[in-house]
Structures are given as C-alpha cells and as structure tokens.
Coordinates of C-alpha atoms in Angstrom, one line a residue:
Chain U
M6 CA 0.0 0.0 0.0
H7 CA 1.1 3.5 -0.7
P8 CA 2.6 5.0 2.5
V9 CA 0.4 8.2 2.1
L10 CA -2.8 6.1 1.9
R11 CA -1.7 4.0 4.9
T12 CA -1.0 7.0 7.1
V13 CA -4.3 8.6 6.1
L14 CA -6.2 5.5 7.0
Q15 CA -4.4 5.3 10.3
R16 CA -5.4 8.9 11.1
L17 CA -9.0 8.2 10.1
A18 CA -9.2 5.2 12.3
L19 CA -7.7 7.2 15.2
G20 CA -10.3 10.0 14.6
V21 CA -13.2 7.5 14.7
L22 CA -11.7 5.9 17.9
T23 CA -11.5 9.4 19.5
L24 CA -15.0 10.2 18.5
F25 CA -16.2 6.9 20.0
I26 CA -14.4 7.5 23.3
V27 CA -15.7 11.1 23.4
S28 CA -19.3 9.9 22.8
I29 CA -18.8 7.5 25.8
I30 CA -17.6 10.4 28.0
I31 CA -20.6 12.5 27.0
F32 CA -22.9 9.6 27.5
A33 CA -21.4 8.7 30.9
S34 CA -22.0 12.3 32.1
V35 CA -25.7 11.3 32.6
Q36 CA -24.6 8.6 34.9
M37 CA -23.0 11.1 37.2
L38 CA -26.3 12.9 37.8
P39 CA -27.5 12.9 41.4
G40 CA -30.1 10.2 42.1
D41 CA -33.1 12.4 42.7
F42 CA -32.7 14.0 39.2
A43 CA -36.1 12.9 38.0
E44 CA -37.8 14.7 40.9
A45 CA -35.7 17.8 40.2
V46 CA -36.9 17.9 36.5
L47 CA -40.5 17.1 37.2
G48 CA -40.9 19.2 40.3
Q49 CA -41.6 18.5 43.9
A50 CA -45.2 17.5 43.3
A51 CA -44.4 14.6 41.0
T52 CA -46.1 11.4 41.8
T53 CA -44.2 8.1 42.2
E54 CA -45.6 6.8 38.9
T55 CA -44.6 9.9 36.9
V56 CA -41.1 9.6 38.3
A57 CA -40.9 5.9 37.6
A58 CA -42.2 6.5 34.0
F59 CA -39.6 9.3 33.5
R60 CA -36.8 7.1 34.8
R61 CA -38.0 4.3 32.5
E62 CA -37.9 6.7 29.6
L63 CA -34.3 7.7 30.4
G64 CA -33.7 4.0 30.6
L65 CA -32.3 4.3 34.1
D66 CA -33.6 0.8 34.9
Q67 CA -31.3 -0.8 32.4
P68 CA -27.6 -1.5 32.5
P69 CA -25.4 1.4 31.1
V70 CA -23.9 -0.6 28.3
I71 CA -27.3 -1.4 26.7
R72 CA -28.3 2.2 27.2
Y73 CA -25.2 3.5 25.5
F74 CA -25.8 1.4 22.4
D75 CA -29.5 2.4 22.4
W76 CA -28.4 6.0 22.6
I77 CA -25.7 5.8 19.9
G78 CA -28.1 3.8 17.6
A79 CA -30.8 6.4 17.9
L80 CA -28.2 9.0 17.3
A81 CA -27.1 7.4 14.1
Q82 CA -30.6 7.7 12.9
G83 CA -30.8 11.4 13.7
D84 CA -32.8 10.8 16.9
L85 CA -31.2 13.0 19.6
G86 CA -33.8 12.2 22.3
T87 CA -36.4 14.4 23.9
S88 CA -35.7 17.7 25.8
F89 CA -36.3 17.8 29.5
S90 CA -38.0 21.2 29.5
G91 CA -41.7 21.3 29.1
R92 CA -42.4 18.3 31.4
A93 CA -44.6 18.8 34.3
A94 CA -45.3 16.9 37.6
S95 CA -48.7 15.8 36.4
G96 CA -47.3 13.7 33.6
V97 CA -48.3 16.1 30.9
D98 CA -45.5 16.1 28.3
R99 CA -45.1 19.2 26.2
S100 CA -41.4 18.6 25.6
R101 CA -39.9 18.8 22.1
E102 CA -37.5 16.6 20.2
V103 CA -33.9 17.7 20.6
A104 CA -33.3 17.2 16.9
E105 CA -36.1 19.7 16.1
L106 CA -34.5 22.2 18.5
V107 CA -31.0 21.8 17.3
G108 CA -31.5 21.6 13.5
P109 CA -32.4 25.1 12.5
R110 CA -30.0 26.6 15.1
L111 CA -27.1 24.5 13.7
M112 CA -27.8 26.0 10.3
N113 CA -27.6 29.5 11.8
T114 CA -24.3 28.7 13.5
L115 CA -22.8 27.2 10.4
F116 CA -23.9 30.4 8.5
L117 CA -22.1 32.6 11.0
A118 CA -19.0 30.4 11.1
S119 CA -18.6 30.2 7.4
M120 CA -19.2 33.9 6.9
T121 CA -16.4 34.5 9.5
A122 CA -14.1 32.0 7.9
I123 CA -14.6 33.5 4.4
I124 CA -13.4 36.9 5.7
A125 CA -10.9 35.8 8.3
V126 CA -8.9 33.1 6.6
P127 CA -7.6 35.1 3.5
L128 CA -7.0 38.2 5.7
A129 CA -5.0 36.3 8.3
L130 CA -3.0 34.4 5.8
F131 CA -2.1 37.6 3.9
L132 CA -1.1 39.4 7.1
G133 CA 0.8 36.5 8.5
I134 CA 2.8 35.8 5.3
T135 CA 3.6 39.4 4.6
A136 CA 4.7 39.9 8.2
A137 CA 6.9 36.9 8.0
L138 CA 8.5 38.0 4.7
K139 CA 9.1 41.5 6.0
R140 CA 10.3 40.2 9.4
N141 CA 11.4 42.8 12.0
S142 CA 10.2 45.7 9.8
F143 CA 7.9 48.3 11.3
Y144 CA 5.0 46.7 9.6
D145 CA 5.7 43.4 11.2
K146 CA 6.1 44.9 14.6
A147 CA 2.9 46.9 14.4
V148 CA 0.9 43.9 13.2
S149 CA 2.5 41.6 15.8
T150 CA 1.9 44.0 18.8
S151 CA -1.6 44.8 17.8
T152 CA -2.5 41.1 17.4
L153 CA -0.9 40.2 20.7
T154 CA -3.2 42.8 22.3
T155 CA -6.4 41.6 20.7
I156 CA -5.5 38.0 21.6
S157 CA -5.7 39.0 25.2
F158 CA -9.2 40.5 24.9
P159 CA -12.1 38.4 25.9
E160 CA -14.6 37.9 23.0
F161 CA -17.3 39.8 24.8
F162 CA -15.1 42.8 25.2
V163 CA -14.4 43.0 21.5
A164 CA -18.2 42.4 20.9
Y165 CA -19.3 45.2 23.2
I166 CA -16.8 47.7 21.8
L167 CA -18.1 47.0 18.3
I168 CA -21.7 47.4 19.6
L169 CA -20.8 50.6 21.3
L170 CA -19.1 52.0 18.2
L171 CA -21.0 50.5 15.3
G172 CA -24.3 49.7 17.0
T173 CA -25.2 52.7 19.1
L174 CA -22.9 55.7 18.6
W175 CA -22.8 55.4 14.8
P176 CA -25.6 53.0 14.1
V177 CA -24.4 51.2 11.0
F178 CA -25.3 47.7 11.9
P179 CA -28.0 46.2 14.1
S180 CA -26.7 45.4 17.5
L181 CA -29.0 42.4 17.9
A182 CA -28.4 39.7 15.3
D183 CA -32.0 38.4 15.2
V184 CA -32.2 36.3 12.1
S185 CA -35.2 34.3 11.0
R186 CA -35.5 31.5 8.5
E187 CA -37.4 33.5 5.8
M188 CA -34.9 36.3 5.7
P189 CA -33.3 37.0 2.3
F190 CA -29.6 36.3 2.0
W191 CA -28.2 39.8 2.0
D192 CA -30.5 40.9 4.9
R193 CA -29.1 38.0 6.8
V194 CA -25.5 39.0 6.0
Y195 CA -26.3 42.5 7.1
T196 CA -27.8 41.4 10.4
T197 CA -25.0 39.0 11.2
A198 CA -22.3 41.6 10.3
L199 CA -21.4 42.5 13.9
P200 CA -21.1 38.9 15.3
A201 CA -19.1 37.9 12.2
L202 CA -16.8 41.0 12.6
T203 CA -16.2 40.2 16.2
L204 CA -15.3 36.6 15.5
T205 CA -13.1 37.8 12.6
L206 CA -11.1 40.1 14.9
V207 CA -10.6 37.5 17.5
I208 CA -9.6 34.7 15.1
V209 CA -7.4 36.8 12.7
A210 CA -5.1 37.6 15.6
H211 CA -4.5 33.9 16.5
M212 CA -4.3 32.8 12.9
M213 CA -2.0 35.6 11.8
R214 CA 0.5 34.9 14.6
M215 CA 0.5 31.2 13.9
T216 CA 0.9 31.7 10.2
R217 CA 3.8 34.1 10.8
A218 CA 5.6 31.7 13.1
A219 CA 5.1 28.8 10.7
I220 CA 6.5 30.7 7.7
I221 CA 9.4 32.1 9.7
N222 CA 10.2 28.6 10.9
L223 CA 10.1 27.3 7.3
L224 CA 12.2 30.1 5.8
A225 CA 14.9 29.3 8.3
S226 CA 15.3 25.7 6.9
P227 CA 18.6 24.9 5.2
Y228 CA 17.0 24.0 1.8
I229 CA 15.5 27.5 1.5
E230 CA 19.0 29.0 2.2
M231 CA 20.4 26.6 -0.4
A232 CA 17.8 27.7 -3.0
R233 CA 18.7 31.4 -2.3
L234 CA 22.4 30.7 -2.5
K235 CA 22.2 29.0 -5.8
G236 CA 20.6 32.2 -7.2
E237 CA 16.9 31.5 -7.5
P238 CA 14.8 34.6 -7.8
P239 CA 12.8 35.3 -4.6
A240 CA 9.4 34.6 -6.1
R241 CA 10.6 31.2 -7.3
V242 CA 12.1 30.4 -3.8
I243 CA 8.7 31.1 -2.2
L244 CA 6.5 29.4 -4.8
R245 CA 8.6 26.4 -5.7
H246 CA 10.5 25.7 -2.6
A247 CA 8.7 27.1 0.4
L248 CA 5.1 26.8 -0.5
P249 CA 4.9 23.0 -1.1
N250 CA 6.2 22.5 2.5
A251 CA 4.1 25.3 3.8
W252 CA 0.7 23.7 3.1
A253 CA 0.9 21.4 6.1
P254 CA 1.5 24.1 8.7
I255 CA -0.9 26.5 7.0
A256 CA -3.7 23.9 6.9
A257 CA -3.0 23.1 10.5
V258 CA -3.2 26.8 11.4
I259 CA -6.5 27.2 9.6
A260 CA -8.1 24.1 11.0
F261 CA -6.9 24.9 14.5
N262 CA -8.5 28.3 14.3
L263 CA -11.7 27.1 12.8
A264 CA -11.9 24.7 15.7
Y265 CA -11.3 27.7 18.0
L266 CA -14.1 29.4 16.2
V267 CA -16.4 26.6 17.4
V268 CA -15.7 27.7 21.0
G269 CA -15.7 31.4 20.4
V270 CA -19.1 31.2 18.7
V271 CA -20.7 30.4 22.0
V272 CA -19.9 33.7 23.8
V273 CA -20.5 35.8 20.7
E274 CA -23.9 34.2 20.0
V275 CA -25.0 35.1 23.6
V276 CA -23.8 38.7 23.3
F277 CA -25.7 39.3 20.0
V278 CA -28.7 37.1 21.0
Y279 CA -28.0 35.1 17.8
P280 CA -30.2 32.1 17.6
G281 CA -27.4 29.5 17.1
I282 CA -26.4 26.3 18.7
G283 CA -24.0 28.0 21.2
Q284 CA -26.8 30.0 22.8
L285 CA -29.0 26.9 22.9
M286 CA -26.3 25.1 24.8
V287 CA -25.8 27.9 27.3
D288 CA -29.6 28.0 27.9
A289 CA -29.7 24.3 28.3
V290 CA -26.8 24.4 30.8
S291 CA -28.6 27.0 32.9
S292 CA -31.9 24.9 33.0
R293 CA -29.9 21.7 33.2
D294 CA -31.6 20.2 30.2
I295 CA -29.2 17.3 29.8
P296 CA -30.3 15.8 26.5
V297 CA -29.9 19.1 24.7
V298 CA -26.5 19.7 26.4
Q299 CA -25.3 16.3 25.3
A300 CA -26.4 16.8 21.8
C301 CA -24.7 20.2 21.5
A302 CA -21.6 18.9 23.2
L303 CA -21.4 16.0 20.8
I304 CA -21.9 18.3 17.8
F305 CA -19.2 20.7 19.0
A306 CA -16.8 17.9 19.8
A307 CA -17.4 16.1 16.5
T308 CA -16.8 19.3 14.6
Y309 CA -13.6 20.0 16.5
I310 CA -12.2 16.4 16.0
L311 CA -13.2 16.5 12.3
L312 CA -11.4 19.8 11.7
N313 CA -8.3 18.6 13.4
L314 CA -8.5 15.4 11.4
I315 CA -8.8 17.3 8.1
A316 CA -5.7 19.4 9.0
D317 CA -3.8 16.2 9.7
I318 CA -4.8 14.6 6.5
I319 CA -4.0 17.7 4.4
G320 CA -0.6 17.8 6.2
I321 CA 0.1 14.2 5.2
V322 CA -1.2 14.4 1.6
T323 CA 0.8 17.5 0.8
N324 CA 4.0 16.4 2.5
P325 CA 6.6 16.1 -0.3
R326 CA 8.7 13.8 1.7
L327 CA 5.8 11.2 2.0
L328 CA 4.7 11.7 -1.7
H329 CA 8.0 10.7 -3.1
P330 CA 9.2 7.7 -0.9
K331 CA 12.7 6.5 -1.4
Chain Y
M22 CA 31.2 27.9 46.5
T23 CA 34.0 30.1 47.8
D24 CA 34.8 28.2 51.0
Q25 CA 35.9 25.1 49.0
T26 CA 38.5 26.9 46.9
E27 CA 42.2 26.1 47.6
G28 CA 44.8 28.5 46.2
Y29 CA 44.1 30.9 43.3
S30 CA 41.6 30.1 40.6
A31 CA 40.4 32.5 38.0
A32 CA 37.0 30.8 37.8
A33 CA 36.5 31.2 41.5
E34 CA 37.4 34.9 41.3
V35 CA 35.0 35.5 38.5
G36 CA 32.5 33.4 40.4
Q37 CA 33.0 35.7 43.5
F38 CA 32.1 38.7 41.5
R39 CA 29.0 37.1 40.3
T40 CA 27.9 36.0 43.7
R41 CA 28.4 39.4 45.3
R42 CA 25.4 40.7 43.6
T43 CA 22.3 39.9 45.6
W44 CA 19.2 38.7 43.7
R45 CA 17.7 42.1 44.3
Q46 CA 20.5 43.8 42.4
R47 CA 20.3 41.3 39.6
A48 CA 16.6 41.7 39.3
W49 CA 17.1 45.5 39.1
I50 CA 19.7 45.1 36.3
E51 CA 17.3 42.9 34.4
L52 CA 14.5 45.4 34.9
K53 CA 16.5 48.3 33.6
K54 CA 17.1 46.3 30.4
A55 CA 13.5 45.2 30.1
P56 CA 11.5 46.6 27.1
P57 CA 8.8 49.2 27.9
T58 CA 5.9 46.7 27.2
A59 CA 7.3 44.4 30.0
I60 CA 7.7 47.3 32.4
F61 CA 4.1 48.3 31.6
G62 CA 3.0 44.8 32.2
L63 CA 4.8 44.5 35.6
I64 CA 3.3 47.8 36.8
V65 CA -0.2 46.8 35.8
I66 CA 0.1 43.4 37.5
A67 CA 1.4 45.0 40.7
G68 CA -1.5 47.4 40.7
Y69 CA -4.0 44.6 40.3
I70 CA -2.4 42.6 43.2
F71 CA -2.5 45.7 45.4
V72 CA -6.2 46.3 44.6
A73 CA -7.0 42.6 45.2
L74 CA -5.2 42.5 48.5
F75 CA -6.6 45.8 49.9
A76 CA -10.1 45.7 48.4
P77 CA -12.0 46.3 51.7
L78 CA -9.9 49.4 52.4
L79 CA -10.1 50.9 48.9
A80 CA -13.8 50.3 48.2
P81 CA -16.1 53.1 49.2
Y82 CA -19.0 50.8 50.1
G83 CA -19.7 47.1 51.0
E84 CA -19.5 44.4 48.4
A85 CA -23.3 43.7 48.3
E86 CA -24.5 47.0 49.7
V87 CA -27.7 48.0 47.9
F88 CA -28.7 51.6 47.3
P89 CA -32.2 52.8 46.4
Q90 CA -31.5 54.0 42.9
S91 CA -30.7 51.4 40.4
Y92 CA -28.8 52.2 37.2
A93 CA -27.8 55.5 38.8
P94 CA -25.6 57.8 36.5
W95 CA -22.0 58.6 37.3
S96 CA -21.9 61.1 40.3
A97 CA -19.8 62.1 43.2
E98 CA -21.6 59.7 45.4
H99 CA -21.3 56.8 43.0
P100 CA -18.3 57.5 40.8
L101 CA -19.2 54.9 38.3
G102 CA -23.0 54.7 39.0
T103 CA -24.9 51.7 40.3
D104 CA -26.0 48.4 38.7
Q105 CA -29.4 46.9 38.0
I106 CA -30.3 46.4 41.7
G107 CA -28.5 49.5 43.0
R108 CA -25.1 48.3 43.9
D109 CA -22.1 50.7 43.6
I110 CA -20.2 49.7 40.5
L111 CA -16.8 51.0 41.6
T112 CA -17.0 48.9 44.8
R113 CA -17.9 45.8 42.8
L114 CA -15.1 46.4 40.4
I115 CA -12.6 46.6 43.3
Y116 CA -14.0 43.4 45.0
G117 CA -14.2 41.8 41.6
A118 CA -10.4 42.0 41.3
R119 CA -10.1 40.0 44.5
N120 CA -12.7 37.3 43.5
T121 CA -11.9 36.9 39.8
I122 CA -8.1 37.0 40.1
G123 CA -8.1 34.9 43.3
L124 CA -10.3 32.2 41.8
A125 CA -8.2 32.1 38.6
F126 CA -5.0 31.9 40.5
L127 CA -6.2 29.1 42.7
T128 CA -7.4 27.2 39.7
T129 CA -4.1 27.6 37.8
L130 CA -2.2 26.5 40.9
L131 CA -4.3 23.3 41.1
A132 CA -4.0 22.7 37.4
F133 CA -0.2 23.0 37.7
F134 CA -0.1 20.7 40.7
I135 CA -2.1 18.0 38.8
G136 CA -0.5 18.5 35.4
V137 CA 3.2 18.7 36.6
S138 CA 2.8 15.8 39.0
L139 CA 1.3 13.5 36.3
G140 CA 3.7 14.9 33.7
L141 CA 6.8 14.1 35.8
I142 CA 5.5 10.6 36.7
A143 CA 4.8 9.9 33.0
A144 CA 8.3 11.1 32.0
I145 CA 10.0 9.0 34.6
N146 CA 7.8 5.9 34.0
R147 CA 7.9 5.9 30.2
S148 CA 5.9 2.6 30.0
W149 CA 2.3 1.5 30.6
L150 CA 1.5 4.3 33.1
D151 CA 2.8 7.0 30.6
Q152 CA 0.7 5.4 27.9
V153 CA -2.4 5.4 30.0
I154 CA -2.1 9.0 31.1
S155 CA -1.1 10.3 27.7
R156 CA -3.9 8.6 25.8
G157 CA -6.4 9.8 28.5
V158 CA -5.1 13.4 28.0
D159 CA -5.4 13.0 24.2
V160 CA -9.1 12.2 24.5
L161 CA -9.8 15.0 27.0
M162 CA -8.0 17.5 24.7
A163 CA -10.2 16.3 21.8
I164 CA -13.2 18.1 23.3
P165 CA -13.0 21.9 23.3
S166 CA -12.5 22.9 27.0
L167 CA -15.3 25.6 27.2
I168 CA -17.8 23.1 25.8
F169 CA -16.6 20.4 28.2
A170 CA -16.8 22.8 31.1
L171 CA -20.3 23.8 30.1
M172 CA -21.4 20.2 30.0
L173 CA -19.8 19.3 33.4
L174 CA -21.3 22.5 35.0
S175 CA -24.7 21.4 33.9
I176 CA -24.3 18.1 35.7
F177 CA -22.6 19.3 38.9
G178 CA -24.3 22.6 39.1
S179 CA -22.5 26.0 39.2
S180 CA -20.6 26.7 42.4
A181 CA -17.1 28.1 43.0
L182 CA -15.8 24.7 44.0
S183 CA -17.0 22.8 41.0
L184 CA -15.8 25.7 38.8
I185 CA -12.3 25.5 40.2
L186 CA -12.1 21.7 40.0
I187 CA -13.6 21.4 36.5
I188 CA -11.4 24.0 34.9
A189 CA -8.3 22.9 36.8
V190 CA -8.7 19.3 35.6
L191 CA -9.4 20.4 32.0
D192 CA -6.4 22.8 31.9
S193 CA -4.0 20.4 33.6
T194 CA -4.1 18.4 30.3
R195 CA -2.1 21.2 28.6
V196 CA 0.3 21.5 31.6
F197 CA 0.7 17.7 31.5
R198 CA 1.7 17.8 27.8
L199 CA 4.3 20.5 28.3
T200 CA 5.7 19.0 31.4
R201 CA 6.0 15.6 29.9
S202 CA 7.7 16.8 26.8
V203 CA 10.3 18.8 28.5
A204 CA 10.8 16.3 31.4
V205 CA 11.4 13.4 29.1
G206 CA 14.7 14.9 28.0
V207 CA 15.8 15.6 31.6
A208 CA 14.6 12.2 33.0
V209 CA 17.3 10.3 31.0
M210 CA 20.2 12.5 32.3
D211 CA 22.9 10.8 34.3
Y212 CA 22.3 12.8 37.5
V213 CA 18.8 11.5 37.6
E214 CA 20.0 8.0 37.2
A215 CA 22.5 8.6 39.9
A216 CA 19.8 9.8 42.2
T217 CA 17.7 6.8 41.5
L218 CA 20.7 4.4 42.0
R219 CA 21.5 5.9 45.4
G220 CA 18.0 5.1 46.4
E221 CA 16.1 8.3 46.3
G222 CA 12.3 8.0 46.1
L223 CA 10.1 9.0 43.3
G224 CA 9.1 12.2 45.1
W225 CA 12.7 13.3 45.5
V226 CA 13.6 12.6 41.9
M227 CA 10.5 14.6 40.8
R228 CA 11.0 17.6 43.0
R229 CA 14.8 17.9 43.5
E230 CA 16.3 16.4 40.3
I231 CA 13.9 17.1 37.4
L232 CA 11.7 20.0 38.4
P233 CA 14.5 22.6 38.9
N234 CA 15.7 21.9 35.4
I235 CA 12.4 22.4 33.6
M236 CA 11.4 25.5 35.5
P237 CA 11.7 28.3 32.8
P238 CA 9.1 26.8 30.3
L239 CA 6.8 26.0 33.3
V240 CA 7.0 29.6 34.6
A241 CA 6.1 31.0 31.2
E242 CA 3.4 28.4 30.8
F243 CA 2.0 29.4 34.2
G244 CA 1.5 33.0 33.0
L245 CA -0.2 31.9 29.8
R246 CA -2.3 29.3 31.6
F247 CA -3.4 31.9 34.1
C248 CA -4.6 34.1 31.3
F249 CA -6.4 31.3 29.7
V250 CA -8.1 30.2 33.0
F251 CA -8.9 33.8 33.8
L252 CA -10.6 34.3 30.4
T253 CA -12.4 31.0 30.7
I254 CA -13.8 31.8 34.1
A255 CA -14.8 35.3 32.8
A256 CA -16.5 33.8 29.8
L257 CA -18.4 31.2 31.9
S258 CA -19.5 33.9 34.4
F259 CA -20.5 36.1 31.5
L260 CA -22.7 33.2 30.2
G261 CA -24.2 33.1 33.7
V262 CA -22.9 29.6 34.6
G263 CA -19.7 30.6 36.4
I264 CA -19.3 32.6 39.6
Q265 CA -22.8 33.1 41.1
P266 CA -24.2 36.4 42.5
P267 CA -24.0 38.1 45.0
T268 CA -20.2 37.6 44.7
A269 CA -18.8 40.5 42.7
D270 CA -17.1 39.2 39.5
W271 CA -16.1 41.0 36.3
G272 CA -17.7 38.5 33.8
T273 CA -21.0 38.6 35.6
M274 CA -20.9 42.4 35.9
V275 CA -20.6 42.8 32.1
R276 CA -23.6 40.6 31.7
E277 CA -25.6 42.5 34.3
T278 CA -24.9 46.0 33.0
A279 CA -24.9 45.1 29.3
N280 CA -28.3 46.8 28.7
L281 CA -26.8 50.2 29.5
I282 CA -24.9 50.2 26.2
Q283 CA -28.0 51.1 24.3
F284 CA -28.1 54.5 26.1
A285 CA -24.6 55.5 24.9
R286 CA -26.0 58.1 22.5
F287 CA -27.7 59.9 25.3
D288 CA -25.1 59.4 28.1
L289 CA -21.7 58.1 26.9
K290 CA -20.7 57.4 30.4
A291 CA -23.6 55.0 30.9
G292 CA -22.7 53.3 27.7
L293 CA -19.1 52.8 28.9
T294 CA -20.1 51.2 32.2
P295 CA -20.4 47.6 30.9
L296 CA -17.1 48.0 29.1
L297 CA -15.2 48.8 32.4
P298 CA -15.2 45.3 33.9
A299 CA -14.4 43.8 30.4
A300 CA -11.5 46.3 30.0
A301 CA -10.3 45.3 33.5
I302 CA -10.1 41.7 32.3
A303 CA -8.5 42.6 29.0
L304 CA -5.8 44.9 30.6
L305 CA -4.7 42.2 33.0
T306 CA -4.4 39.6 30.3
V307 CA -2.5 42.0 28.0
A308 CA -0.1 42.8 30.9
V309 CA 0.5 39.1 31.7
N310 CA 1.1 38.3 28.0
F311 CA 3.7 41.2 27.7
V312 CA 5.6 39.9 30.8
V313 CA 5.5 36.3 29.6
D314 CA 6.7 37.4 26.1
W315 CA 9.7 39.2 27.7
F316 CA 10.4 36.2 30.0
L317 CA 10.4 33.8 27.0
H318 CA 12.8 36.0 25.1
K319 CA 15.1 36.1 28.1
T320 CA 15.1 32.4 29.1
S321 CA 15.2 30.5 25.8
G322 CA 14.6 30.5 22.1
L323 CA 11.1 29.1 22.5
R324 CA 9.8 31.9 20.3
D325 CA 11.2 32.8 16.9
E326 CA 12.1 36.4 17.8
H327 CA 15.4 36.8 19.6

C-alpha cells in the first residue's frame, strides 16, 4: 500500500476511535447525575408513577452498556432524544424533540461560522505571510503587537466595543443579530455583520500569529537557504521551494483556528442574541436540560475532531517527503 | 562555592564577582534592560495585586450593599454609577479583582499541581503508566474545553468549588503535555539515574532532580495558563454559569450591565459602564502576556524572535 494512503487510513481510524471515546464520555455524564434528578426535573409535586415513568424513559432501569448502544443507535438515525424542558409533575408532556430544537440553530451557527471564515482566513494568511516575509520591519512589529493585544481581549469585550461604536454611537449595523428563516440572503448577511466581525477580529489575531511563526520557521530551513544561495529569484524560492512544504503548517493553522471558532461562537452568540447552537447550549446548561447539552456537546466535539483530522490529512497528503518515498 | 577553593583560581574569582550581587540587584539590572511593554505589564500586575489585597480598604461601600437608585448615573456619590439592583459599580469592580483573580490563581495552581505531577510521573515511568495517562489526556483534549466545562457544570451545578475543580482538571491536560515533553529529556540524564541508584524515592527525583531543570518553560506556561483560565472563568461567568451572585465578579458584571450600552447616544458614560469590567479583564491579560513574552525572550529561544 502507498505510504500516504496507509497514514491517512491510520489517522481516520484514530479519529473514529477518538469520537467513539468522546461519545462514551458525553454519555457517561448522565450517569453522574444525582439520584433524585427525576424529581428535580419534574418538580416537587411529581407522583411516584410519573417519576418511575420518567426514569424508565431515560432507561435508568437498564444496564449502562445497553443504554449506551440504544443512545448511539438512535443518534445514528438522527434521533437525539427528547428535551427535559416542558415536562410537568402531572405527567403532561409538552417537551420537544432535541433534533427539532438543534436543527435550525445548527444551520444558523454554520452560516455565522462560514461567513467569518470567508473573511478571516484570507485576511489572516495575507497578514501572516507578509509579516513573516518582512520580518522585523515596522509593519511586522505593528501587526504583531496589535494582534498580541487583541488575543488577550475576551470575546465579549471586542463584541461590546463594536456594539458601542457601530451599533449605538454610529448605528451602521443592528446590535442584535436576530435572524429568522425567511430572511433574504443579503439581509441575513447585514444582520450577522457584527457577530461575524467580532469573531473575525478574535480569530485573525490567532491565525496571523501562527501563520507568521510557521512561515518564519520554514524560511529558516537549510534548503531555503540553499535555494537562495544557488541564485533562484525570490518569487521562485517562495512558490517552488517554500510553498509545497508550507501547506501542512498553514492547513494546521486554519483548522486549529476554525476549531477555535467553534468555541468562540458560544460567547458571541450570547452577546448578540443570535439564535445559534451555542446559545441553545448555554440556555440548556442553565436549565440543566441534559439531552440538549449532550447533543450540543457532541456536535461541537465532533466538529472539533473533524477539523483537526482534516488538517492532519492535508498535512500528510501535501507532504513532499511522503509523496516521493525512497 | 567560595569556602571550598584552595589557592588561586580564575574561575573562583569570576564566580565571586557574580555571587556578590544579591538577587535584588540582579533583578534590578534585568528590569533596567526590560522593554517598555514588559515594564508596563509589571506595573499593571502589581496594581491589580494591590487592589485585590486591599479591596476592603479601597472600596467606598460594601460588596453587596444595595442603594435605592438602580442604574444611577456617574456622580460624586457613586463615581461609576450603580447596577441593576443599585449596587455601587466601583465597589464591585474593586471586589471583583479579589474574587476573579483569586479564583483564577487558585485554579491555575491546582491545574499545575495535577499537570506537573502527572507529567513528571509519566516522564519517569515511560511505560504503561505513561501510555495510560497520555492517551487519556489526548481524549480530554479532543473536546474543546469551554464546551466540556459547560457540560460538566450542567451536571454538577454552578458553584465556586465545581468551577475550580472542573477548569483545573481540564487545563491540567495542557500542563501535562508540556511538562512531559520537557521532562522526558531531563529524566534520562545521568544525574537523575545517579539519584535513582543511590536510592532516592520518586518524590525526591521529581522535586529535586527534574523539576528545577524544567522551571523556565513551566513559569512561562504558568503565565499563559493563568490568562487562559482567567478568560475561561470570565466567559463562563458572563454566560451566567460561572461565579454566582452576589459575589462580585467581572464577567457577571458585564452581563448584568450590558443593557446600558443602548443608552450610549444619550449618556456616553452610561454606555461605557459595561465595558469597564471587560476592560479590566483585558488589561490584566495583556499585561501578563507582555511579561510572559519578555520572559520567554530572556530564558530561551522558545519563540522565533530573539
């Protein structure tokens, strides 16, 4: 088998294994709930029968291994379980399917994340590569210092500064990103401008610094010096010698930061009251709605693992040393 | 060093000159050479520590003292106004330094205790125990820590203790990785083997042989980890699942006064109020980052800039 293919398959297997273990951890979290949890959800007035029925629905009367496979099987068919909220002590069940809650919000979050990525990735790569090429110049120092400062800002600080400046003092964009499903595309872009801008500012700083470090690291390698010494023009050194080896670190940087976006999106969605999956998760945590928390955590973790996996695979596939084995 | 020398030795004389400087003098010399960003960072950190230690003396009112007027404007009586139930904002900012920084510091210490201990054990062991801990850490790191923290908080409920424990355990994974990777190189040194051969226990080898030799990267990591923990706690409090009221805390304060930002066009000061606690968080993290940056430049070539 080709070594590249073998390594890729190994990584894929490792990713599936990680996802499996993560799903066990997330599932096991329900086990750690205090024993009187059914009473806590249903309220003090719950009758013994309602509590027993609720416990049966959660499957608490069955061994954990069977419950895990029931859960993961249902999950594979898109059934994420039923939300805890909307249940009452009398046994009336007005709760909703988790999948129904999560679905549209996941779309909104993906919209916000992709909008951010489309702005942030080219910008950060451009800033990072130019700063690395003009290393120690005034431009490099200015960009590096300002990004070091923005890295230290919590997301909500950046968000509120933008709201203050662009939302209230000079009202250019709406400060509440209240999108609905029927909204036309450009209205949607306009409404989500501020959250996307916030995320862009946060993420560009990280991505730019990592790109710069990766490129500087690369330009210091002996074969680049060799190419320069034998008289190659600078453009050719960058394009023919540096770039093929730069794909792996750049892909890693992008994937790492898109994974970071997954986390940053939670806080930003809450600030702008954006109906996304991050806000859903925070609400579910406050009301201790475990099935929703589990579903959101699993989605976030899976995205995170997947992005890291893609970066790994791009790194392997583009690695010239692996492509041309001795 | 000096009492063992016999006769004249140039090295000893040079050594003497070096030892004559006390650590205070050496620190002063280093400080004079420090870049302005690092000096700025040190001054800011010192200011925060001072405010955190002497909060009850500096604050004009009590931490949870409620005044009749809620959302009061900035005035002589309440320099930064009051919040949604009429608590003095300046007072809560000052107490917030104590609570937020104290909690983050404790959490970082705990994370380092767990991470460094496990990292050293793994580096010395290098067999099944190392494999077990490392693979466990790999899995923990596969879940974004804010998401994991949110999930665990929904299970154990939000209290200061669960917050400290959860974040400390999640962050100790990063400390573990760093400690293990630098300690592996030191653990195979001859002096470590000598210590093991003369019968020193695991605790001695960890504390007295390996730990002193991996200190610089750990100190830098402590600063960065502190920033990260501090920002995580602030984010969780901002989301309403971190530090619970009535304890004054910067993340919670931003959340509670966020509505005021809509009135910025009529009263700019009111619009600035929610930004103050957020700026307090940002300033401290910037300061710590500047100092850590300087420290990294000084101690090693960990960063590309020299």
